[in-house]
Coordinates of N, CA and C in Angstrom, one line a residue:
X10 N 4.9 -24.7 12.8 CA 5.5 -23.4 13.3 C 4.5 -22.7 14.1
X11 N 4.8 -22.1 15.1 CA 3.7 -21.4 15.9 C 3.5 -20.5 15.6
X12 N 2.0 -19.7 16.0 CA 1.5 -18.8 15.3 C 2.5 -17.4 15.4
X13 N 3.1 -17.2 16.8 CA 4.3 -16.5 17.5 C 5.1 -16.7 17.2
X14 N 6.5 -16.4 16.7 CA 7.6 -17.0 17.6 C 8.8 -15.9 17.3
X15 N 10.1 -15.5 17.9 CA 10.8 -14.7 17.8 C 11.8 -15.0 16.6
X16 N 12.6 -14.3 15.5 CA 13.6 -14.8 14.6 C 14.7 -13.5 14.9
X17 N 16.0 -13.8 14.7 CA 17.2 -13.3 14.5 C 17.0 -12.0 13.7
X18 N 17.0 -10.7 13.8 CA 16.9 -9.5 13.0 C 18.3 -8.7 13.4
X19 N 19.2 -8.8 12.9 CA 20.5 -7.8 13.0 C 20.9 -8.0 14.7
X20 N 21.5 -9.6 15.0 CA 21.5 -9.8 16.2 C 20.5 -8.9 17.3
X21 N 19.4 -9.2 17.0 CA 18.2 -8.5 17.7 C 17.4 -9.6 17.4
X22 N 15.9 -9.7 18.3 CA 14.7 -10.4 18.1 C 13.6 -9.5 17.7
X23 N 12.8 -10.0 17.0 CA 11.4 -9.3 16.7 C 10.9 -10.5 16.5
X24 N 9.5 -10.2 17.2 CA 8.4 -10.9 17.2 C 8.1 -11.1 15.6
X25 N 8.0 -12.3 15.3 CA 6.9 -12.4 14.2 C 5.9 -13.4 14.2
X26 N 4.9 -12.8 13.5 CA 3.5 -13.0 13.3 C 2.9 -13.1 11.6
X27 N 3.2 -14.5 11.9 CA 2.1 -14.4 10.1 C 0.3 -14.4 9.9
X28 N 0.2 -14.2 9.0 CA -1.1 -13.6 8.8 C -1.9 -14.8 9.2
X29 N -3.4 -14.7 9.4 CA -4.0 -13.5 9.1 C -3.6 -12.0 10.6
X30 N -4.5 -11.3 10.4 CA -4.0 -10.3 11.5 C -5.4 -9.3 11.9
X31 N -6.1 -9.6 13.1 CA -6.8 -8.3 13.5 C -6.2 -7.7 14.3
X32 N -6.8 -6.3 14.0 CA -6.6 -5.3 14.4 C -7.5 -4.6 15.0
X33 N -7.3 -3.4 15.9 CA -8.4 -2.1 16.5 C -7.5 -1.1 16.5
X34 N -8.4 0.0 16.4 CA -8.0 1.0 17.4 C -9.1 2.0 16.5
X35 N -8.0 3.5 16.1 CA -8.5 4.4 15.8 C -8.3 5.1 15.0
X36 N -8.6 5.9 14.0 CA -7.7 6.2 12.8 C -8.5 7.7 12.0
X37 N -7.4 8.4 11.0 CA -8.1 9.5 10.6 C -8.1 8.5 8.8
X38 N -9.2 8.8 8.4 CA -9.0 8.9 6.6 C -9.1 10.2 5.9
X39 N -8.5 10.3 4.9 CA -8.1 11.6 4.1 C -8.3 11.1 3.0
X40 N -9.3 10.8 1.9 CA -10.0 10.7 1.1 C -10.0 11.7 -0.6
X41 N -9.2 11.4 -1.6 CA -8.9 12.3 -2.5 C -8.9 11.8 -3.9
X42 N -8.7 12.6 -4.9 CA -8.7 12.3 -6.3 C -7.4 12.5 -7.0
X43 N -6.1 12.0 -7.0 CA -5.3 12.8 -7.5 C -5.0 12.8 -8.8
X44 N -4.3 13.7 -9.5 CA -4.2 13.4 -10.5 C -3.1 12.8 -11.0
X45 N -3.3 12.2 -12.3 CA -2.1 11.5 -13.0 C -1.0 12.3 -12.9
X46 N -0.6 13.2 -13.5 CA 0.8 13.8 -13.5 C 1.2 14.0 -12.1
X47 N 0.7 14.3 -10.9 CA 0.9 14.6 -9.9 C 1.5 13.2 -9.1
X48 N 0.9 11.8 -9.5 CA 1.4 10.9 -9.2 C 2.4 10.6 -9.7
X49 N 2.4 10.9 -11.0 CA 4.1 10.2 -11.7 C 4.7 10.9 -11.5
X50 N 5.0 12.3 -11.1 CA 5.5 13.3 -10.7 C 6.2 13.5 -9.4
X51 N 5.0 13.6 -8.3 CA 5.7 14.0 -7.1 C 5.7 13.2 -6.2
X52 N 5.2 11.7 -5.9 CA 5.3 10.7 -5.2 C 6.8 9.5 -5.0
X53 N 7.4 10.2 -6.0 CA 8.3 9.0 -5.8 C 8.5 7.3 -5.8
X54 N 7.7 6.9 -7.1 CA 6.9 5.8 -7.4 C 7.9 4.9 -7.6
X55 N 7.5 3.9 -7.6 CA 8.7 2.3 -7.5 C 9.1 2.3 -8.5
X56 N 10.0 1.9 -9.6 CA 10.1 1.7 -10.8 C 8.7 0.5 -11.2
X57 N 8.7 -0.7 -10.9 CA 7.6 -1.0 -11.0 C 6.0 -0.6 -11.2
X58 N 6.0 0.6 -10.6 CA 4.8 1.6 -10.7 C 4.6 2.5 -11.7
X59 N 6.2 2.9 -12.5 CA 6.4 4.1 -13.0 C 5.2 3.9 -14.5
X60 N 4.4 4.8 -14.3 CA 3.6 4.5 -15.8 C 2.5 3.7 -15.7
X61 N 2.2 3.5 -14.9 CA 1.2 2.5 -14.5 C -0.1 2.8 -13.5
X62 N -0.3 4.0 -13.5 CA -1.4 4.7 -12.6 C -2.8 4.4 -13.2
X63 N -3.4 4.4 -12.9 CA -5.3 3.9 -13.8 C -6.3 4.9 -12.8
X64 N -5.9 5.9 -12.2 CA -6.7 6.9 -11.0 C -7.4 6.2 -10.2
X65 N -9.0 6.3 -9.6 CA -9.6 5.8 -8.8 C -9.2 7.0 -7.6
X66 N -9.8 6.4 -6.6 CA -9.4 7.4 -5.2 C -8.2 6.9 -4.7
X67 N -7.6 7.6 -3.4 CA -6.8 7.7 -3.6 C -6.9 7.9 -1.9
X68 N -5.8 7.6 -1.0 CA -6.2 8.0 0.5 C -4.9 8.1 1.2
X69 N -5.0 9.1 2.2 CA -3.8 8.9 3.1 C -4.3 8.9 4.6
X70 N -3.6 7.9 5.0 CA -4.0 7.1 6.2 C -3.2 7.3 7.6
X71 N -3.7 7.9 8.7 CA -3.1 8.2 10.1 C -3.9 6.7 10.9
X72 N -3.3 5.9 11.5 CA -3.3 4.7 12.1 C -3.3 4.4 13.4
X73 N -3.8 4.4 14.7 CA -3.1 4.4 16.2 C -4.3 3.1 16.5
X74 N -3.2 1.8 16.4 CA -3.4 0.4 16.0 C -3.0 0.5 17.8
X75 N -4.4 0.1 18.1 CA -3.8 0.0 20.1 C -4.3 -1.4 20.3
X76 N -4.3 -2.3 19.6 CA -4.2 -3.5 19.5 C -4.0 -4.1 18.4
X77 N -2.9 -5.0 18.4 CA -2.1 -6.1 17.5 C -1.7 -6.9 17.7
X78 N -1.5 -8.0 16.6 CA -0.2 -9.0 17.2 C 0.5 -8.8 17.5
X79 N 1.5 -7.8 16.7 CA 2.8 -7.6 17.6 C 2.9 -6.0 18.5
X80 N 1.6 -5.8 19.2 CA 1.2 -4.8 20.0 C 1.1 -3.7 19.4
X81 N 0.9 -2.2 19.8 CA 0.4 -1.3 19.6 C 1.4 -0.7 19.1
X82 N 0.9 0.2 17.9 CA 1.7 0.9 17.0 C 1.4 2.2 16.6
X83 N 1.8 2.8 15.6 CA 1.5 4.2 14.8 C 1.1 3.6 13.4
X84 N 0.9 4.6 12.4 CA 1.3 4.3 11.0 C 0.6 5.4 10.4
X85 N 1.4 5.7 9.3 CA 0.7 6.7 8.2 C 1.2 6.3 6.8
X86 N 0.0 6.4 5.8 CA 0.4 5.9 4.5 C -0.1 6.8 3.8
X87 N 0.0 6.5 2.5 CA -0.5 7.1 0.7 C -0.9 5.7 -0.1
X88 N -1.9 5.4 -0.3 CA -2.6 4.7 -1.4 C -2.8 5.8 -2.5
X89 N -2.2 6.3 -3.4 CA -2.7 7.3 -4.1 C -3.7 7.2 -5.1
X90 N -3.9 5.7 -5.9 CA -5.2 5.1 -6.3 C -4.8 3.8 -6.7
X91 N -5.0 3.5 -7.9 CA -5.2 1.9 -8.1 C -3.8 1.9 -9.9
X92 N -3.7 0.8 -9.7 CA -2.4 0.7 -10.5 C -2.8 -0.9 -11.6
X93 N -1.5 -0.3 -12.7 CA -1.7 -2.1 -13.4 C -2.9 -2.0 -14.3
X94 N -3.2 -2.9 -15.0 CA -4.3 -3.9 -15.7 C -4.9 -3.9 -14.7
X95 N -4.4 -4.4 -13.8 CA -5.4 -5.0 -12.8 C -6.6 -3.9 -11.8
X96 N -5.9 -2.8 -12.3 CA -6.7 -2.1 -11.2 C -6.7 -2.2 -9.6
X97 N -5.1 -2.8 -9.5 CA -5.3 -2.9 -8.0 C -4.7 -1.8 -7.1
X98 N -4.7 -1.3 -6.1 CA -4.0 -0.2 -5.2 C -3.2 -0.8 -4.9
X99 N -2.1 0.1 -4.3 CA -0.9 -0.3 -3.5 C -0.3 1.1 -2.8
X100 N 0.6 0.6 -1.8 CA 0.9 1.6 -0.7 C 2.1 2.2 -1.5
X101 N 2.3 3.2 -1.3 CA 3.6 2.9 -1.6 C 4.5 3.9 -0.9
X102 N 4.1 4.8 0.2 CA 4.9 4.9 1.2 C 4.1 4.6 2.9
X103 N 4.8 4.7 3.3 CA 4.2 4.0 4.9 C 5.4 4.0 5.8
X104 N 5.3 4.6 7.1 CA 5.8 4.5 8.1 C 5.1 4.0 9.3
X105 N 6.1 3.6 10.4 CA 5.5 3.0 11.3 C 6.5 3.3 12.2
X106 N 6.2 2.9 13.8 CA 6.9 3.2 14.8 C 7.1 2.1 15.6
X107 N 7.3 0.9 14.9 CA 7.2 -0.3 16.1 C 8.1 -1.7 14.6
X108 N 9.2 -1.6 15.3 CA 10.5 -2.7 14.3 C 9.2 -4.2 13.7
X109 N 8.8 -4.9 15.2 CA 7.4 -6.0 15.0 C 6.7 -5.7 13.5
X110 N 6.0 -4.4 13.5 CA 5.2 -4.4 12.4 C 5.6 -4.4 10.6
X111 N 7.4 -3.3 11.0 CA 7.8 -3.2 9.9 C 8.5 -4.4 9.2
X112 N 9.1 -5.3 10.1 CA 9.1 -6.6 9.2 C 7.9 -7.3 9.2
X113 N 7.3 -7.3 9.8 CA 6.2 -8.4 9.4 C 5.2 -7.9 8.1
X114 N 5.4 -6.7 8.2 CA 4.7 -6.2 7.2 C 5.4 -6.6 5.7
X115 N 6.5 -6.3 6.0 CA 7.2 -7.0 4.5 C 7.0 -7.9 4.4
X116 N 7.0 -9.0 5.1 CA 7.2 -10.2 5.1 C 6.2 -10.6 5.1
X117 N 4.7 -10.5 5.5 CA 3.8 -11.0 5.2 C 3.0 -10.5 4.4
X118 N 2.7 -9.2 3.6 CA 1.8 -8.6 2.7 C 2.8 -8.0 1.8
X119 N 4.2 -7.7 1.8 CA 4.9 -6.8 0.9 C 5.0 -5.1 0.9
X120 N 4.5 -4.9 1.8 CA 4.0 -3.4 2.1 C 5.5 -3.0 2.9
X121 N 5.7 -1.8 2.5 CA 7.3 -1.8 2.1 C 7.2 -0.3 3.7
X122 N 7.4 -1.1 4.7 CA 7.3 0.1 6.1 C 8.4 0.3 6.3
X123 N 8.6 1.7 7.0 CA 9.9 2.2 7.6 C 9.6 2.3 8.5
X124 N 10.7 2.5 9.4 CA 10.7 2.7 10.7 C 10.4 4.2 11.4
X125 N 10.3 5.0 11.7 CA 10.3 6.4 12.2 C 9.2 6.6 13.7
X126 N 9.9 7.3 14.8 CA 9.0 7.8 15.7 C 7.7 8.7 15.8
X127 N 7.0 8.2 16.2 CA 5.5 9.0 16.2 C 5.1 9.7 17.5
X128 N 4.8 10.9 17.6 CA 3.5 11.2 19.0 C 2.6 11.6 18.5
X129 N 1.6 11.2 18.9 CA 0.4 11.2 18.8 C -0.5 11.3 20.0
X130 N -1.3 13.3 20.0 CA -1.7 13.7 21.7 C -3.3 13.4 21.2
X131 N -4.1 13.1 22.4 CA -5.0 13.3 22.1 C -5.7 14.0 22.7
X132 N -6.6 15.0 22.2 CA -7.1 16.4 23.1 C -8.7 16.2 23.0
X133 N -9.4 16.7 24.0 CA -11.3 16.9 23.3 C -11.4 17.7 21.9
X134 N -11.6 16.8 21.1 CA -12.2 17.0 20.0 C -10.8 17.2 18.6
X135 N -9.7 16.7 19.7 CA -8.8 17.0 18.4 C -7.9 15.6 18.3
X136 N -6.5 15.4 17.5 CA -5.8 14.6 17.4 C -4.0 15.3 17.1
X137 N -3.8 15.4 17.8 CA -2.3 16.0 17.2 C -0.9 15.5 17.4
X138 N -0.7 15.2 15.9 CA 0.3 14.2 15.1 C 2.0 14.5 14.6
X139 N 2.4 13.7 15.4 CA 3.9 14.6 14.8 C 4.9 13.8 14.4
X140 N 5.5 13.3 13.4 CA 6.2 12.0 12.9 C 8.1 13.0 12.9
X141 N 8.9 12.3 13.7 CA 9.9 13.1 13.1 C 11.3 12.1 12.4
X142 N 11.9 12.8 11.6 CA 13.6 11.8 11.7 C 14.7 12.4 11.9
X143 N 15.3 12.5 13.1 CA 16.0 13.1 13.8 C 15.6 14.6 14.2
X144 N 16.1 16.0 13.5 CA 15.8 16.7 13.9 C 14.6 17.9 12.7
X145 N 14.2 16.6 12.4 CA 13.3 17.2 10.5 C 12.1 16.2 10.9
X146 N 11.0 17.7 10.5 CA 9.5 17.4 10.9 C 9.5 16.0 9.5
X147 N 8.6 15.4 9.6 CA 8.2 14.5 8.3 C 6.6 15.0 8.3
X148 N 6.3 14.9 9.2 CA 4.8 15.2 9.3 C 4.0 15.9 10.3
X149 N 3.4 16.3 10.6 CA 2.6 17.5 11.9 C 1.5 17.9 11.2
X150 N 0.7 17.6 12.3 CA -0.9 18.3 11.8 C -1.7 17.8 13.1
X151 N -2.6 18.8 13.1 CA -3.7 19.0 14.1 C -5.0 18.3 13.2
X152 N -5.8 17.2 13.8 CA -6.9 16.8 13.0 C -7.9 17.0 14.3
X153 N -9.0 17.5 13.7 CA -10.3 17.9 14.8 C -11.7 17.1 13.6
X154 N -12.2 17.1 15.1 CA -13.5 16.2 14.4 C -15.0 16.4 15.8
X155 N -15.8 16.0 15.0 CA -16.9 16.0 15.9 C -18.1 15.9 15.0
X156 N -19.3 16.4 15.1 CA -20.4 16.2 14.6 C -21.1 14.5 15.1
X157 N -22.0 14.0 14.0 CA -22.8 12.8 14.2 C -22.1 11.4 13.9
X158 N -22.5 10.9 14.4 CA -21.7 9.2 13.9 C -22.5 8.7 13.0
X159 N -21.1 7.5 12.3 CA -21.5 7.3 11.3 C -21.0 6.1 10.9
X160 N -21.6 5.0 10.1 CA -20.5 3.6 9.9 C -19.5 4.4 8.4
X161 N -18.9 3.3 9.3 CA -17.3 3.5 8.1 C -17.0 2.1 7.5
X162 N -17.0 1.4 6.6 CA -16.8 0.1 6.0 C -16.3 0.0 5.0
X163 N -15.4 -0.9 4.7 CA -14.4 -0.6 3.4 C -15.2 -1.5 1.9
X164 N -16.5 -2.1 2.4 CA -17.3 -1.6 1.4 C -17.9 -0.8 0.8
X165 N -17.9 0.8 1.9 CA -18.2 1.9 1.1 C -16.4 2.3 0.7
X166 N -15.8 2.2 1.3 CA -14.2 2.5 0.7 C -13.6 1.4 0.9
X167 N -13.5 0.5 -0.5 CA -12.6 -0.7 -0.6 C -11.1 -0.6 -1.1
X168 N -10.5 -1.1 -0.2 CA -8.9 -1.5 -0.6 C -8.7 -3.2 -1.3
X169 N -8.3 -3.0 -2.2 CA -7.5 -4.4 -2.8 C -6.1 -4.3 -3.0
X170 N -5.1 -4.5 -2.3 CA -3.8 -4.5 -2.6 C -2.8 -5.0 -3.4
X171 N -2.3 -4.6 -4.0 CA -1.6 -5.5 -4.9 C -0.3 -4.6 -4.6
X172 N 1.1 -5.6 -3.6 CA 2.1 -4.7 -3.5 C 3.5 -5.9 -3.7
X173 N 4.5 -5.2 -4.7 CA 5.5 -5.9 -5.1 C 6.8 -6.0 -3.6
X174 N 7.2 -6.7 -3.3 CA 8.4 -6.9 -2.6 C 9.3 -8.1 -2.8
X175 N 10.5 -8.1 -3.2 CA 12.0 -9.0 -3.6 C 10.9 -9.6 -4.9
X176 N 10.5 -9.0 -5.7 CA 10.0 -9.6 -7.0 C 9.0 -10.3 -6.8
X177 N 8.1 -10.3 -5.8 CA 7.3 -11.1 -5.6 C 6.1 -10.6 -5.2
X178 N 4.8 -10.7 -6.3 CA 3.6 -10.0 -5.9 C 2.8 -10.3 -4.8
X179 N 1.9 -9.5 -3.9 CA 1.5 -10.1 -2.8 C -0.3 -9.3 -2.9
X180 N -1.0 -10.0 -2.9 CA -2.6 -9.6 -3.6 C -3.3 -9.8 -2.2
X181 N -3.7 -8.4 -1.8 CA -4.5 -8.6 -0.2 C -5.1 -7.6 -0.3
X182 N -6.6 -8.2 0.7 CA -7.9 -7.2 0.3 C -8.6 -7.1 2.0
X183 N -7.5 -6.5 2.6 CA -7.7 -6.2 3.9 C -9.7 -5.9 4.3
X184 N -10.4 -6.4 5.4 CA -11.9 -6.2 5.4 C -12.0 -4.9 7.0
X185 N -13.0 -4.2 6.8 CA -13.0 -3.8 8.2 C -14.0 -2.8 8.5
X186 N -14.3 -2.3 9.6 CA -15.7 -1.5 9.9 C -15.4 -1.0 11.3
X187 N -16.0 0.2 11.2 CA -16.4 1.4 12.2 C -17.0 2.1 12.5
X188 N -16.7 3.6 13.0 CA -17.9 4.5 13.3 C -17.2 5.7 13.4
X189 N -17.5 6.6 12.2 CA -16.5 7.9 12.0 C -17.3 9.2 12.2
X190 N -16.7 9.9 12.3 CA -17.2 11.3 12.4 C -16.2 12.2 11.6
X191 N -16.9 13.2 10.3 CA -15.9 14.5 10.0 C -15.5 14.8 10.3
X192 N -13.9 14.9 9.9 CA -12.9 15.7 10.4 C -11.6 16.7 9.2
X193 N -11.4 17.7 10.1 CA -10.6 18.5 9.0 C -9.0 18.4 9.7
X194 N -8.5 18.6 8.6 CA -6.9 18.4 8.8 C -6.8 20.3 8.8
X195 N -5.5 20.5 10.1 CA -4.9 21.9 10.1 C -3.8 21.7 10.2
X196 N -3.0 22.7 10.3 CA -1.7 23.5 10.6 C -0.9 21.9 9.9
X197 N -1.2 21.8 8.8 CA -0.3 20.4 7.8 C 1.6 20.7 7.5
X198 N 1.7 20.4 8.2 CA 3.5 20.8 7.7 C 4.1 19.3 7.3
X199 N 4.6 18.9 6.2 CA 5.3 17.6 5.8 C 6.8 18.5 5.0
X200 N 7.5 17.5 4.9 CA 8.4 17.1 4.1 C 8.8 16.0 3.0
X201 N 8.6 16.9 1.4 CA 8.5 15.7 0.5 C 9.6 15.3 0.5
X202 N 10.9 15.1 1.1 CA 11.8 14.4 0.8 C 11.2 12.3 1.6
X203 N 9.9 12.8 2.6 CA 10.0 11.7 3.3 C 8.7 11.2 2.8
X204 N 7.9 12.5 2.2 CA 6.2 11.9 2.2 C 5.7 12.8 1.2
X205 N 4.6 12.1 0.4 CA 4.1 13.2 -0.5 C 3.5 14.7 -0.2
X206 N 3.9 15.5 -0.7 CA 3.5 17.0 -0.4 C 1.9 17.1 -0.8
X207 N 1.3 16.7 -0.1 CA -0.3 16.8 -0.3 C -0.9 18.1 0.3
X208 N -0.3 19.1 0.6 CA -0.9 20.0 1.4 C -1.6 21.2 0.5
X209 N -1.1 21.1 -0.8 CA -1.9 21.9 -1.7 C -3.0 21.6 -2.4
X210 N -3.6 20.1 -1.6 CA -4.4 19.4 -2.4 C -5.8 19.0 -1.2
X211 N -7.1 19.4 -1.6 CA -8.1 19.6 -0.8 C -8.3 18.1 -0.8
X212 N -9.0 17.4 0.5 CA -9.3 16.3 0.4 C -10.7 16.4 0.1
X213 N -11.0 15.5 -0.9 CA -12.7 14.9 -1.2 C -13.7 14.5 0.3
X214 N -13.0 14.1 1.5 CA -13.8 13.4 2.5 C -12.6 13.4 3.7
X215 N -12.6 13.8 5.0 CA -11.5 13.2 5.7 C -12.7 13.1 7.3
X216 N -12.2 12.2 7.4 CA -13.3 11.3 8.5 C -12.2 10.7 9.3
X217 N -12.7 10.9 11.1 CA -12.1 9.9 12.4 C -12.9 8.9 12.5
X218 N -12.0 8.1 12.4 CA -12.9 6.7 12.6 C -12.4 6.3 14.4
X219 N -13.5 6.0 14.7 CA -12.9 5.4 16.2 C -13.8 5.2 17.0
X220 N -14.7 3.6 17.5 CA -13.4 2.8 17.1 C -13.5 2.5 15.5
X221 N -12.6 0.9 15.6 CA -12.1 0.6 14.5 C -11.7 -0.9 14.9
X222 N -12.4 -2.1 13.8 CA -11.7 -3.4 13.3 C -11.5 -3.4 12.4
X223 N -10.5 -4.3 11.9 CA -9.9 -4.4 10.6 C -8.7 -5.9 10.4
X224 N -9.3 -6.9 9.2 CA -8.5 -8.1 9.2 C -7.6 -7.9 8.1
X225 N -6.4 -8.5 8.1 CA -5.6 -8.5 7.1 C -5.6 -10.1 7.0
X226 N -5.8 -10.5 5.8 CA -5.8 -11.7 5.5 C -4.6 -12.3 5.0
X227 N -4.4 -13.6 4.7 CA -3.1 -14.0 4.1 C -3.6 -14.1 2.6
X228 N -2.2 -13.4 2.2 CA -2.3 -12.9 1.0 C -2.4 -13.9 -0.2
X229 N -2.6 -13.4 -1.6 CA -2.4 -14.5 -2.6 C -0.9 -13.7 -3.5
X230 N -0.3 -14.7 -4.0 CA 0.8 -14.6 -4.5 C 1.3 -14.8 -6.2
X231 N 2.1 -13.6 -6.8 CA 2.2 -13.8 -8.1 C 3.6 -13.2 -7.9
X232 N 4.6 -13.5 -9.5 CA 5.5 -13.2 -9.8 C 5.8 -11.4 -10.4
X233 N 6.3 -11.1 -10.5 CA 6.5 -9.8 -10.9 C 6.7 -9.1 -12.3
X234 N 6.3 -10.4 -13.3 CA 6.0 -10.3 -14.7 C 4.7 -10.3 -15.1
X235 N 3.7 -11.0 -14.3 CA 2.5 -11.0 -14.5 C 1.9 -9.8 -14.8

């Protein structure tokens, strides 16, 4: 099967692309501690998740992927920390702005993306972000940054994934590196119907990384009783 090739999606085509997958571009991290009740609480956790939090850090992620397999995209997520016995993280909301990524993303890591529009301006020294669905903000915020550079490596912030989709575990430990500079998040307006209400919650560390590589590997696989 070729590394490309198009498949049937609701009498539509979308590209798909199986793993592995690099990536570039540019991105903010939002870096936090949250707490237990707050996660069982106000995130809106899978059933599979429900009860199963083990803390760790915890991140929310602004994404402007200007190179991909299946071309340039948006994304914003919540890793809120690590889950299971196992101690592994998982996303467990995430939007995206490009149909290519949101099935492939199912399809090839389990990472459960929705679809939604992004703009994303970019000004000297700022970033400003606005996710909508229909006529309801989901997300808006001004991120500003500057000062000294600095590497960014997901050896100093590691992700291990462990994310369930159609009953089927998918274990991926995405690798990647950059060059960030502090930045603070303003004027934060969300909507918890679409996204966690984190605006009452100080972040530990929020850093622009840009640029940015990053590989998503092919995943390893388990059943959903494990």
């Amino acid at each position: 099967m070729p590394e490309n090739h198009l498949v049937a999606n609701d009498l539509h085509f979308v590209l798909k692309s199986p793993p592995p997958w690099k990536l570039s571009g540019e991105g903010i991290i939002l870096v936090f501690k949250f707490k237990k009740d707050w996660v069982e609480n106000s995130i809106h956790l899978p059933n599979h998740l429900k009860g199963k939090f083990k803390g760790g850090l915890g991140y929310v992620m602004l994404v402007n992927y200007e190179n991909s397999p299946v071309g340039p995209y948006h994304e914003l997520l919540i890793i809120p920390g690590k889950f299971r016995k196992t101690k592994k993280q998982a996303i467990t909301k995430i939007y995206v702005d490009s149909e290519a990524s949101q099935i492939n993303g199912r399809t090839n890591w389990g990472i459960p993306k929705e679809l939604l529009p992004f703009s994303w301006i970019k000004e000297e020294g700022k970033d400003l972000i606005q996710i909508k669905s229909g006529d309801k903000t989901v997300f808006s915020a001004e991120i500003t940054h500057g000062g000294f550079t600095f590497p960014v490596t997901t050896s100093v912030l590691p992700i291990s994934l462990c994310q369930t989709w159609n009953k089927v575990k998918y274990y991926t430990k995405p690798s990647g590196f950059g060059w960030g500079k502090l930045a603070k998040i303003k004027n934060l307006e969300l909507n918890p119907e679409f996204f966690p209400d984190i605006s009452g919650i100080k972040p530990l560390l929020a850093v622009k990384v840009n640029p940015f590589k990053i590989k998503f590997p092919e995943p390893t696989y388990g059943d959903e009783f494990i």
